[in-house]
Coordinates of C-alpha atoms and ligand atoms in Angstrom, one line a residue:
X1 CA -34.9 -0.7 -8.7
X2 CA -37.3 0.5 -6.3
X3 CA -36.4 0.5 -2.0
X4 CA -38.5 -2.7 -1.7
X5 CA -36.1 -4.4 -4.6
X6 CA -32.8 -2.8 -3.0
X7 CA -34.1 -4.4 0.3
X8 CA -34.4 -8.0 -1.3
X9 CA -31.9 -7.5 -3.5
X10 CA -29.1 -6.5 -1.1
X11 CA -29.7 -9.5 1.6
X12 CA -29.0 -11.3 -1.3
X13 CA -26.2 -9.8 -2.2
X14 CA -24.6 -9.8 1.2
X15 CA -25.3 -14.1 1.3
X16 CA -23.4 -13.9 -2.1
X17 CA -20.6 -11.8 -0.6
X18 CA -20.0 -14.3 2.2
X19 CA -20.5 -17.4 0.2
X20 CA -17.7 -16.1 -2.3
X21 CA -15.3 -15.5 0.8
X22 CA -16.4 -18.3 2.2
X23 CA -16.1 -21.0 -0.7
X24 CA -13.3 -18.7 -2.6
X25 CA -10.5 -21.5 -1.9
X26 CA -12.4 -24.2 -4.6
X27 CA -11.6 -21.3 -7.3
X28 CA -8.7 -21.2 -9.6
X29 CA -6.7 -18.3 -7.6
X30 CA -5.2 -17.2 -11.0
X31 CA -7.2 -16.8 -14.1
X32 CA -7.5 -18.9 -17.0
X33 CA -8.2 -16.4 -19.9
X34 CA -6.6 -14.9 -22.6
X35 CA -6.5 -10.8 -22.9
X36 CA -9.9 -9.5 -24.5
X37 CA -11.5 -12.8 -23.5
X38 CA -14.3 -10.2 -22.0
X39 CA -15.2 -8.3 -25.0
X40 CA -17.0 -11.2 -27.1
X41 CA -18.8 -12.3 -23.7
X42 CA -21.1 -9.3 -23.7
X43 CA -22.6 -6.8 -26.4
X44 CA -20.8 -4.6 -28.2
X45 CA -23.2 -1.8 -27.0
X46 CA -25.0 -1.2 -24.4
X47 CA -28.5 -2.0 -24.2
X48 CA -31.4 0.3 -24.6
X49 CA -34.4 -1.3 -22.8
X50 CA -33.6 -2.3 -19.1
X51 CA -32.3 -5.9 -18.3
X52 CA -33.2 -8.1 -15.2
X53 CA -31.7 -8.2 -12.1
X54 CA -31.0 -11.9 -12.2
X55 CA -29.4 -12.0 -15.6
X56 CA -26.9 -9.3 -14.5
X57 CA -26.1 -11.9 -11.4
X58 CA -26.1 -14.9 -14.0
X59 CA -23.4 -12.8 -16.4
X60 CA -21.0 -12.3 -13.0
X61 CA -20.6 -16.2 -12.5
X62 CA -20.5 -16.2 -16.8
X63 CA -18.8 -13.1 -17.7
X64 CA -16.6 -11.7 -14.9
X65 CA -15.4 -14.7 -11.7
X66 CA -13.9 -16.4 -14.7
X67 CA -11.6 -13.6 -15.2
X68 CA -10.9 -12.5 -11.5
X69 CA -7.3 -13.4 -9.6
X70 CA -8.9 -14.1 -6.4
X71 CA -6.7 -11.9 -4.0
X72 CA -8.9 -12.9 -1.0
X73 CA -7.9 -16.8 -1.7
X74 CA -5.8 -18.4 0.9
X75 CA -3.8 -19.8 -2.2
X76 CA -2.9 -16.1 -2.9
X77 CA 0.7 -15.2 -2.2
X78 CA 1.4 -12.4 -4.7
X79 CA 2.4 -8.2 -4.0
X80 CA 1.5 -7.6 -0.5
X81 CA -1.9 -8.4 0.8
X82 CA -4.7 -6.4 0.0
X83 CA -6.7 -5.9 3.5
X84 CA -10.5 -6.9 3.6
X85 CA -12.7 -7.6 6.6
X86 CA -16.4 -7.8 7.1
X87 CA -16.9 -4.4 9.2
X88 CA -15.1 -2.1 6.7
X89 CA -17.4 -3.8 4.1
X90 CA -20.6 -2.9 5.4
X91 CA -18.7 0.6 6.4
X92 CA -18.0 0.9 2.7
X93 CA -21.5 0.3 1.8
X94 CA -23.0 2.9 4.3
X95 CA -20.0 5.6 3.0
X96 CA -21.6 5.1 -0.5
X97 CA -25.0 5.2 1.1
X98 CA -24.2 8.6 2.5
X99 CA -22.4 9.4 -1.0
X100 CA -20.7 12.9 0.2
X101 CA -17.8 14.3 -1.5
X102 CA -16.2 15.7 1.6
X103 CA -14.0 18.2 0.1
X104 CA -14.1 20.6 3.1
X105 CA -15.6 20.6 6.5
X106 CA -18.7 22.0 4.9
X107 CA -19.2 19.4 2.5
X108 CA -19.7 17.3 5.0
X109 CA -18.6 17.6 8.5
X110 CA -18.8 14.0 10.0
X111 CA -16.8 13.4 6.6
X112 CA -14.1 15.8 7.5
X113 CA -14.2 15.2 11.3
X114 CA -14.2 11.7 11.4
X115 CA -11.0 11.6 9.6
X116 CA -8.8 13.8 11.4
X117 CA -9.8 12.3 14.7
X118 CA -9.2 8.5 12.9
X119 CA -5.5 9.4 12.0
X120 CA -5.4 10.5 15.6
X121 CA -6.2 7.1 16.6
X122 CA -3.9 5.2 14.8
X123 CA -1.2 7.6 14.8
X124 CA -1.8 7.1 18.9
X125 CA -1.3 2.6 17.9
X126 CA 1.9 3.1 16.0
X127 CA 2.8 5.8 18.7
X128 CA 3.7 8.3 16.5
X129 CA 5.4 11.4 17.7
X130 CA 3.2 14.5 19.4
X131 CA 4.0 16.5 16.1
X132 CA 2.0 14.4 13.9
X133 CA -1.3 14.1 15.9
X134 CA -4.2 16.8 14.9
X135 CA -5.6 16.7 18.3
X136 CA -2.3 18.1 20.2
X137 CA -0.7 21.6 20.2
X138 CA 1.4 20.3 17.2
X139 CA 0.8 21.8 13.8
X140 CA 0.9 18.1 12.2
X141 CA -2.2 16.0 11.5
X142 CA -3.0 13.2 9.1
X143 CA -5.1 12.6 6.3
X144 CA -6.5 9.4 3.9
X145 CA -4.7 9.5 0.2
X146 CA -6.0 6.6 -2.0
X147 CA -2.9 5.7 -2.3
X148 CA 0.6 5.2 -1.2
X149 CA 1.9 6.6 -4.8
X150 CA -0.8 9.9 -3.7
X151 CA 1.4 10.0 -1.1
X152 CA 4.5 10.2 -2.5
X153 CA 3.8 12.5 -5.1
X154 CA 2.1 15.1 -2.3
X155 CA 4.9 15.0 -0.1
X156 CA 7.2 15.6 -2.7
X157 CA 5.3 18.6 -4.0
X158 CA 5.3 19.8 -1.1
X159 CA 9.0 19.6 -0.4
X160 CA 9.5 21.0 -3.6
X161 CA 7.4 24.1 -3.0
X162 CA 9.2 24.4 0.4
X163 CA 12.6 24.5 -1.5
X164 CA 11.8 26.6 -4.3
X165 CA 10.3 29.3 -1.5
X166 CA 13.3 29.0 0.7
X167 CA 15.9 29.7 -1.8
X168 CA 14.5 32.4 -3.6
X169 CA 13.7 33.7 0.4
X170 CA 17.9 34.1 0.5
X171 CA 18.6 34.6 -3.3
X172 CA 15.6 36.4 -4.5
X173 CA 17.6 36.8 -8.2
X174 CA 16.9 33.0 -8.9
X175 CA 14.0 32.4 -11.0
X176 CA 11.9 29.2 -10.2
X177 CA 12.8 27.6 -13.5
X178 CA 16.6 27.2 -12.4
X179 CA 15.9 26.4 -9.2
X180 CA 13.8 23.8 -10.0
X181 CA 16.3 22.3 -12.6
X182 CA 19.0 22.1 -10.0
X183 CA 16.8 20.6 -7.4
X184 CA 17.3 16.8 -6.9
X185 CA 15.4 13.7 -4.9
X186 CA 16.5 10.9 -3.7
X187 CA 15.4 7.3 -2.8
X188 CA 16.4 4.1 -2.4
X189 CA 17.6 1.2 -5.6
X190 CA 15.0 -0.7 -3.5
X191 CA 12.1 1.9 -3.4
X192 CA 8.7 1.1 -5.3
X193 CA 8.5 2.4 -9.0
X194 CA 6.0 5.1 -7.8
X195 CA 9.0 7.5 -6.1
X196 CA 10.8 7.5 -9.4
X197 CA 7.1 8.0 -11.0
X198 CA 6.4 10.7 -8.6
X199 CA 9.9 12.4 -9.7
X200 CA 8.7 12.4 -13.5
X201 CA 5.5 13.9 -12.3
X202 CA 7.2 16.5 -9.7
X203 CA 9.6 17.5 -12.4
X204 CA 12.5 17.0 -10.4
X205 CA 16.1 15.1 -11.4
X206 CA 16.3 11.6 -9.0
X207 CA 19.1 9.3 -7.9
X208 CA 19.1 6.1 -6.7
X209 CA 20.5 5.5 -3.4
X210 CA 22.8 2.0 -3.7
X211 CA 21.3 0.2 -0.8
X212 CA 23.2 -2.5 1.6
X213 CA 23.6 -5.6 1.9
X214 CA 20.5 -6.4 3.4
X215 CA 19.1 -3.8 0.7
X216 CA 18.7 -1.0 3.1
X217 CA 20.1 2.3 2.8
X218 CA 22.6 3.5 5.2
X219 CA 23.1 7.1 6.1
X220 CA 26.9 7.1 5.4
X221 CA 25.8 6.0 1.5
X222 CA 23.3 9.2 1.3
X223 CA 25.9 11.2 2.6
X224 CA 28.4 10.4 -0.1
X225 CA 26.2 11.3 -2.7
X226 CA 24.9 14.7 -1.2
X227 CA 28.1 15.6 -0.8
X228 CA 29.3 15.1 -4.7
X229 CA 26.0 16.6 -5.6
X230 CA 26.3 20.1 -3.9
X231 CA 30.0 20.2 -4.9
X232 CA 28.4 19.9 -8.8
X233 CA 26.3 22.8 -7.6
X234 CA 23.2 20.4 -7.2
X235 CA 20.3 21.2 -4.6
X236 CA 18.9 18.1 -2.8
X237 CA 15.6 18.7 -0.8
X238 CA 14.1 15.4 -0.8
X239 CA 14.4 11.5 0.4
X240 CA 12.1 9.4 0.2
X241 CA 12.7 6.0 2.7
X242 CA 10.9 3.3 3.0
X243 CA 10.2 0.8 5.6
X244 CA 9.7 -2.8 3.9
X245 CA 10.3 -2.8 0.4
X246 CA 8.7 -4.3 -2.2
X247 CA 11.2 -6.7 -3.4
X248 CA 12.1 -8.2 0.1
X249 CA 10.4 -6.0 2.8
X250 CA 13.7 -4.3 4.2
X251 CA 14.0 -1.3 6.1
X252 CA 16.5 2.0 4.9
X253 CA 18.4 2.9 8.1
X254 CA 16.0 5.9 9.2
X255 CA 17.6 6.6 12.3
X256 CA 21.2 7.5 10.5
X257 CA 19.3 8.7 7.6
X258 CA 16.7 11.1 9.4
X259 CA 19.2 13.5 11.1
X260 CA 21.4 13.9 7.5
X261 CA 17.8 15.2 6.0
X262 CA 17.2 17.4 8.8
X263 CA 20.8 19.0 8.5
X264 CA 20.6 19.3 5.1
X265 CA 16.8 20.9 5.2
X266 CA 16.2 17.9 2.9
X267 CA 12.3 17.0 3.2
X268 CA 12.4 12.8 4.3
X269 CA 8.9 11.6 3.6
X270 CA 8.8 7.4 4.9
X271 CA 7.0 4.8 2.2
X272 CA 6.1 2.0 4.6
X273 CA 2.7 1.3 2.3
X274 CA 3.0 -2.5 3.7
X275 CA 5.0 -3.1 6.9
X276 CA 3.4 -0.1 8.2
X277 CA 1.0 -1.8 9.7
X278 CA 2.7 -4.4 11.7
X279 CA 4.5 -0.5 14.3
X280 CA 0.7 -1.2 16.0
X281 CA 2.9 -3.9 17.4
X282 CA 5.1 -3.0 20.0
X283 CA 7.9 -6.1 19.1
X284 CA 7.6 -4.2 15.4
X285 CA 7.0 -0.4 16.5
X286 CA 11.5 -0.2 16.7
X287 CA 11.8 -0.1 13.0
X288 CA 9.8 2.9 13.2
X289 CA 12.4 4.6 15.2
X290 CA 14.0 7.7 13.1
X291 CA 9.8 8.8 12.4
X292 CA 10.7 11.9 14.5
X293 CA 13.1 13.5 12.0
X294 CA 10.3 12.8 9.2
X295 CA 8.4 15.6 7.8
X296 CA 5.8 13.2 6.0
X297 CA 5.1 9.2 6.9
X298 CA 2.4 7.0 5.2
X299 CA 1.3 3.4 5.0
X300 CA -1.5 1.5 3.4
X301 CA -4.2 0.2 6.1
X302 CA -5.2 -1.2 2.8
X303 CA -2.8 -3.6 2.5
X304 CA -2.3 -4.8 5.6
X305 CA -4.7 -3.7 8.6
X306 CA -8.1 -5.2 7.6
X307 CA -9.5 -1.7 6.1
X308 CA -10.6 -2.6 1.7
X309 CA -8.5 -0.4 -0.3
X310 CA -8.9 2.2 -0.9
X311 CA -7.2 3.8 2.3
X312 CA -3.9 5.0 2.6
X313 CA -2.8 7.0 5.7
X314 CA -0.4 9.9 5.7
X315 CA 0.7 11.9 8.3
X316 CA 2.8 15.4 8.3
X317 CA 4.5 17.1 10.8
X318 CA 3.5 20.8 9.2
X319 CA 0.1 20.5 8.0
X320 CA 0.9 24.5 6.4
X321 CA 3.9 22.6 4.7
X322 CA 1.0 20.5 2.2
X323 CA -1.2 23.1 2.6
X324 CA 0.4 25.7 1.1
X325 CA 1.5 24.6 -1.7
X326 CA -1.6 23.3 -3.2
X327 CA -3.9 25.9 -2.1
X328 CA -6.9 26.9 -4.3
X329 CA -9.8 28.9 -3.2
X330 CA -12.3 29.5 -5.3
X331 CA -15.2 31.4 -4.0
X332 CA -17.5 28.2 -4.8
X333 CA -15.2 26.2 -2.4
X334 CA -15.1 28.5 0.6
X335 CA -17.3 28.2 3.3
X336 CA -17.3 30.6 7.1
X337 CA -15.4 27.8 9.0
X338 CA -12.4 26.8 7.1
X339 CA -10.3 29.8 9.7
X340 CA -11.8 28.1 12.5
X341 CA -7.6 26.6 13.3
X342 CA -8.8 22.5 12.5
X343 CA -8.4 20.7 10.0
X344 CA -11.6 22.0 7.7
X345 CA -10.6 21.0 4.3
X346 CA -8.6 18.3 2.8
X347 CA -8.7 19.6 -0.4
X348 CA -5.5 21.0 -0.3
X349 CA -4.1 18.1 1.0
X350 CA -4.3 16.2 -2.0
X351 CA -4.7 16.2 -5.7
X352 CA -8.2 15.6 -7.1
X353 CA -10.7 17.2 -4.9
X354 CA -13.0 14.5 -4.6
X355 CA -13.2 12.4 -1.8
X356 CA -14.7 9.5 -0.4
X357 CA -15.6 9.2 3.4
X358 CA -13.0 6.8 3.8
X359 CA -13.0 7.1 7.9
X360 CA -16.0 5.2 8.0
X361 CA -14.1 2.4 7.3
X362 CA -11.4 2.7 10.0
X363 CA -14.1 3.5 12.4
X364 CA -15.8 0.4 11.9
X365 CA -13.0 -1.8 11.3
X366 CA -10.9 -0.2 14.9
X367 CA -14.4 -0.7 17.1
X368 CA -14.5 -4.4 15.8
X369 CA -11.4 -6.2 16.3
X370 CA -9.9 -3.7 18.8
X371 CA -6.2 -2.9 18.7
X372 CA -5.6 -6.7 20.2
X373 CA -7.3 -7.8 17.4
X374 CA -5.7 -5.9 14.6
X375 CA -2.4 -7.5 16.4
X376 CA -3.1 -10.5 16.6
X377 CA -4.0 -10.6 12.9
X378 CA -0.6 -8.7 12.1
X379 CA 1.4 -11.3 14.5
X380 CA -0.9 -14.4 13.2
X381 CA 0.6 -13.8 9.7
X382 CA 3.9 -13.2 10.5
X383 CA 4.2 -16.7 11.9
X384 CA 2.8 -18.0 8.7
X385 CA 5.5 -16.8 7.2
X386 CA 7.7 -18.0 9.7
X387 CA 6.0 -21.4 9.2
X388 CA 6.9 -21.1 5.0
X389 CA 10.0 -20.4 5.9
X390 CA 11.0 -23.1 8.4
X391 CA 9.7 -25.6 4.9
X392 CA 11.8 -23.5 2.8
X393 CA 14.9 -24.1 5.1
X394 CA 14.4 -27.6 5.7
X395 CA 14.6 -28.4 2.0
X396 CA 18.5 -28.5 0.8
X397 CA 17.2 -27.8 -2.7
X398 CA 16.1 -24.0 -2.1
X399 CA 18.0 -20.9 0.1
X400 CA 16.6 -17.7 1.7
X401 CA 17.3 -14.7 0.1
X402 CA 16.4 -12.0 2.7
X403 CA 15.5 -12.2 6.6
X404 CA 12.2 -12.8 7.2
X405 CA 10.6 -10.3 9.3
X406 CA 7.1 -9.6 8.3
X407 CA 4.6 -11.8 5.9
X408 CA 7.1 -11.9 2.9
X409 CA 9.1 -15.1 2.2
X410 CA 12.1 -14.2 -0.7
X411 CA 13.4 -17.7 -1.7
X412 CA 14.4 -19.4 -4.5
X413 CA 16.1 -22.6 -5.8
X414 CA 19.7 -23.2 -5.7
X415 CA 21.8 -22.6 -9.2
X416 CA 21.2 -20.5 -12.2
X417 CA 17.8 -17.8 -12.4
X418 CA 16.7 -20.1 -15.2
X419 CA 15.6 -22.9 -13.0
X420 CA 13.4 -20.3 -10.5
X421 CA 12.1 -18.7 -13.4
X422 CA 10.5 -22.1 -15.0
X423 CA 9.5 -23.0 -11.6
X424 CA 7.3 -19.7 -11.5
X425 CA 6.3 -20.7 -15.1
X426 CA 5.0 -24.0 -13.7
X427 CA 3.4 -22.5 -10.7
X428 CA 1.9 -20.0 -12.1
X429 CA 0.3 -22.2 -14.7
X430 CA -0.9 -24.8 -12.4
X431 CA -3.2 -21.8 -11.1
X432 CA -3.5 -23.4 -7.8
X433 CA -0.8 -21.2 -5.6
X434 CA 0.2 -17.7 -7.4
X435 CA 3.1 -15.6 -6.7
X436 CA 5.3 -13.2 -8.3
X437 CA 9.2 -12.6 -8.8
X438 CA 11.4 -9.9 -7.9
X439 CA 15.2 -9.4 -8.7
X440 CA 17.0 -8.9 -5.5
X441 CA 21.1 -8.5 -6.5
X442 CA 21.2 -10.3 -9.8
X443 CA 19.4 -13.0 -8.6
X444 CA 15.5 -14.2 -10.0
X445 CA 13.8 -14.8 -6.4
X446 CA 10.0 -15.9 -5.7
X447 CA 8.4 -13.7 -3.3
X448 CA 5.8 -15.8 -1.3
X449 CA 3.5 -13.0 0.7
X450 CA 1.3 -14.1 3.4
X451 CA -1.9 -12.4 2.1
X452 CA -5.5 -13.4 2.6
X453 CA -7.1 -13.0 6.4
X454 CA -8.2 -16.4 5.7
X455 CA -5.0 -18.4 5.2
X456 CA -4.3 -21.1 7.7
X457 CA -1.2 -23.3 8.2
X458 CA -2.8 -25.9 6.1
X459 CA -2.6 -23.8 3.4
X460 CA 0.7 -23.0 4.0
X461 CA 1.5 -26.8 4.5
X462 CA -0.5 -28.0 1.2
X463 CA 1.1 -24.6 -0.8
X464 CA 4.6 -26.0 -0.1
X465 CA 4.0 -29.6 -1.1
X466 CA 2.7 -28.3 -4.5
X467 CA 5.7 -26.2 -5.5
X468 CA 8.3 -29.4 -3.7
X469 CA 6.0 -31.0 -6.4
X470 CA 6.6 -29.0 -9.1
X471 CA 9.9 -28.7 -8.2
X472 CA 10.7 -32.7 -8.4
X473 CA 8.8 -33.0 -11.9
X474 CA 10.8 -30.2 -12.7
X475 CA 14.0 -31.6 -12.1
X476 CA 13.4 -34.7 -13.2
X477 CA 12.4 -34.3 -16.5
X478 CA 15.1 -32.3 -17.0
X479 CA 17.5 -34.9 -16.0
Ligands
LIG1 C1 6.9 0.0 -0.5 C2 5.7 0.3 -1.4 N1 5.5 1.6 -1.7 C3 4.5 1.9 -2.6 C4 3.6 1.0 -3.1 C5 2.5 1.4 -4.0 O1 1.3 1.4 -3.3 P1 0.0 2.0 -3.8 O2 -0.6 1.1 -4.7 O3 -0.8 2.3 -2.6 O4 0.4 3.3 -4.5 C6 3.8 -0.4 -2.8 C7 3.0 -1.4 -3.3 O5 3.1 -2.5 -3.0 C8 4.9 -0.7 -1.9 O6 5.2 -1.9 -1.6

């Protein structure tokens, strides 16, 4: 493909782009394949003499949108939303264009630059504390992981390294090895799989934190457990807290929790990968309170705040805290500016060095809509939720199983988990709504997650009537 070809070619693509977002309602949402339904769509190998253009664009309609879950559907109410907006499209497409793995200032300045003065800006929306903005006298600073699970597992690295030094600082006769098998994290029953996943990774024992009963956890329940734990000669250095969980987007008690972390020179890293967003909202920003005793906080602009995944914005208090505990520097790294006292090289903030010019995308997507906009998108989908839930509650056949705060609706039909499970069954057949479970107590509840930017109440309305629908055929025939 020559310039003149890219030229045609990617006009075209863009009018493809928008006619699949615009027309992506009329598709099944959910799939109607079997697994390795791929494999005997296209050779076995692949092929030696170039292939056209065209027939590549033919095998996408053939071979691959009948085997896509359209996340960008209105009709798509599973996870959390994954975030997706016009400008950090074409911002995508320019960061490939430029293709720079900006490793270190060096690499690529803008890159580098771009970023650090990008998690200024939206550390500034959620009105983060001094310490974690770059462009301050603080020693803090923020960075893009691709993920919310990167996240994790940094932080708790890093808290780890910070234990391991300051013990052997005081008792210089304790190897790492039993330090390290004595050292113990914690996070909440309600916490995403990837802070127990980070734990098998880190090394480190974890316990589960019995949450509330609005499946938050409480300081006085943390407290408890620390307590029995150093008394069986345990070291805890680590809680991770999140901010909306998965299950039913509820928020651990950070203000009681954050000062117990800080007394007991535990590292508290927040998870708030999807409500994160909504703190650029001032009627939101009080569930952030208890970010000041924090040593680490990230969320997932990728979920939630119009920027395409991958983007996933962490922040630290102690920049030297993640950087020195992964530092490498070979001499093919190192470059004359990396002591100039900035942030020069985010290669030690992460794992793989690698790394995309990410920023582009918040850059774009910021100018765009404004910070209005990005709240007005935030507060548009919380009322759609709001909206689902008002249905929910006026139907004597179905309960709400936790408040409804953000974009997630937990509900499920009154009785026995059998009868929500082979509603799901039904819906997720029908393929014209999807959705997933979650278990909140012991009870089977459908989690209905305002996702797409394009949903509108009538989608909401006409979502409703089909699973009332289901519901009544259900019933009936069972009758
Ligand atoms: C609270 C929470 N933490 C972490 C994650 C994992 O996010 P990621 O895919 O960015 O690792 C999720 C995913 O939904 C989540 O809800």
């Amino acid at each position: 493909m020559d310039t003149a070809e890219f030229r045609r070619r990617g006009k075209e693509m863009v009018d493809y782009v928008a006619d699949y977002l615009d027309n992506v309602e009329q598709r099944p949402v959910y799939p109607d394949v079997e697994p390795g339904y791929l494999r005997s769509l296209i050779p076995a190998e692949a092929p030696l003499e170039p292939e056209k253009y065209d027939d590549i664009m033919t095998d996408v309609e053939r071979v691959i949108m009948p085997g896509v879950t359209h996340w960008h559907s209105p009709y798509f109410y599973a996870y959390f939303a994954a975030a997706s907006s016009y400008p950090a499209m074409l911002a995508d497409m320019l960061s490939t264009a430029i293709g720079c793995i900006g490793f270190s200032w060096a690499a690529s300045p803008a890159c580098t630059e771009l970023e650090t003065v990008m998690l200024d800006w939206l550390g500034k929306m959620l009105n983060l504390p001094e310490d974690f903005i770059a462009g301050t006298e603080g020693q803090g600073g923020g960075v893009i992981q691709g993920t919310a699970s990167e996240a994790t597992l940094v932080s708790m690295l890093a808290a780890r390294c910070k234990a391991v030094r300051r013990i052997q600082a005081s008792n210089p006769e304790k190897s790492e090895a039993d330090i390290l098998s004595k050292l113990v994290a914690y996070t909440s029953e309600q916490a995403h799989s990837s802070v127990e996943r980070a734990s098998l990774i880190a090394g480190v024992m974890m316990k589960k934190v019995p949450a509330d009963n609005n499946y938050g956890v409480e300081g006085a329940m943390l407290k408890r457990m620390l307590e029995q734990d150093k008394a069986d000669g345990l070291i805890p250095f680590y809680f991770c807290a999140t901010l909306g969980t998965t299950p039913s987007c509820a928020f651990d008690h950070t203000t009681e929790l954050g000062p117990i972390c800080n007394e007991e020179q535990m590292w508290m890293h927040i998870d708030a990968a999807y409500a994160g967003s909504a703190f650029i909202c001032p009627e939101f920003r009080p569930l952030l309170n208890g970010v000041e005793f924090a040593d680490s906080f990230n969320f997932n602009p990728h979920k939630w705040l119009l920027v395409n995944f991958d983007c996933s914005t962490m922040w630290v208090k102690k920049r030297e805290s993640i950087i020195g505990a992964f530092k490498m520097e070979p001499l093919y790294l190192k470059h004359e500016n990396q002591e100039s006292g900035l942030i020069t090289d985010y290669r030690h903030w992460q794992i793989p060095l690698g790394r995309r010019f990410r920023s582009l995308k918040m850059w774009f997507v910021f100018r765009m809509y404004g910070l209005q906009g990005l709240q007005d998108h935030i507060r548009k989908q919380v009322d759609l939720a709001k909206e689902f839930e008002s249905l929910v509650r006026a139907d004597s056949r179905f309960e709400i199983c936790a408040k409804v705060v953000m974009g997630l609706v937990c509900f499920r039909l009154k009785g026995s988990n059998g009868l929500s499970e082979l509603l799901l069954k039904r819906i997720t057949k029908s393929r014209e709504i999807h959705l997933v479970p979650c278990q909140l107590s012991t009870r089977f509840v459908l989690r209905f997650a305002i996702c797409a930017r394009s949903t509108e109440s009538r989608h909401i309305q006409h979502a409703w009537k089909h699973i009332t629908k289901l519901t009544s055929e259900m019933l009936e025939y069972r009758h």
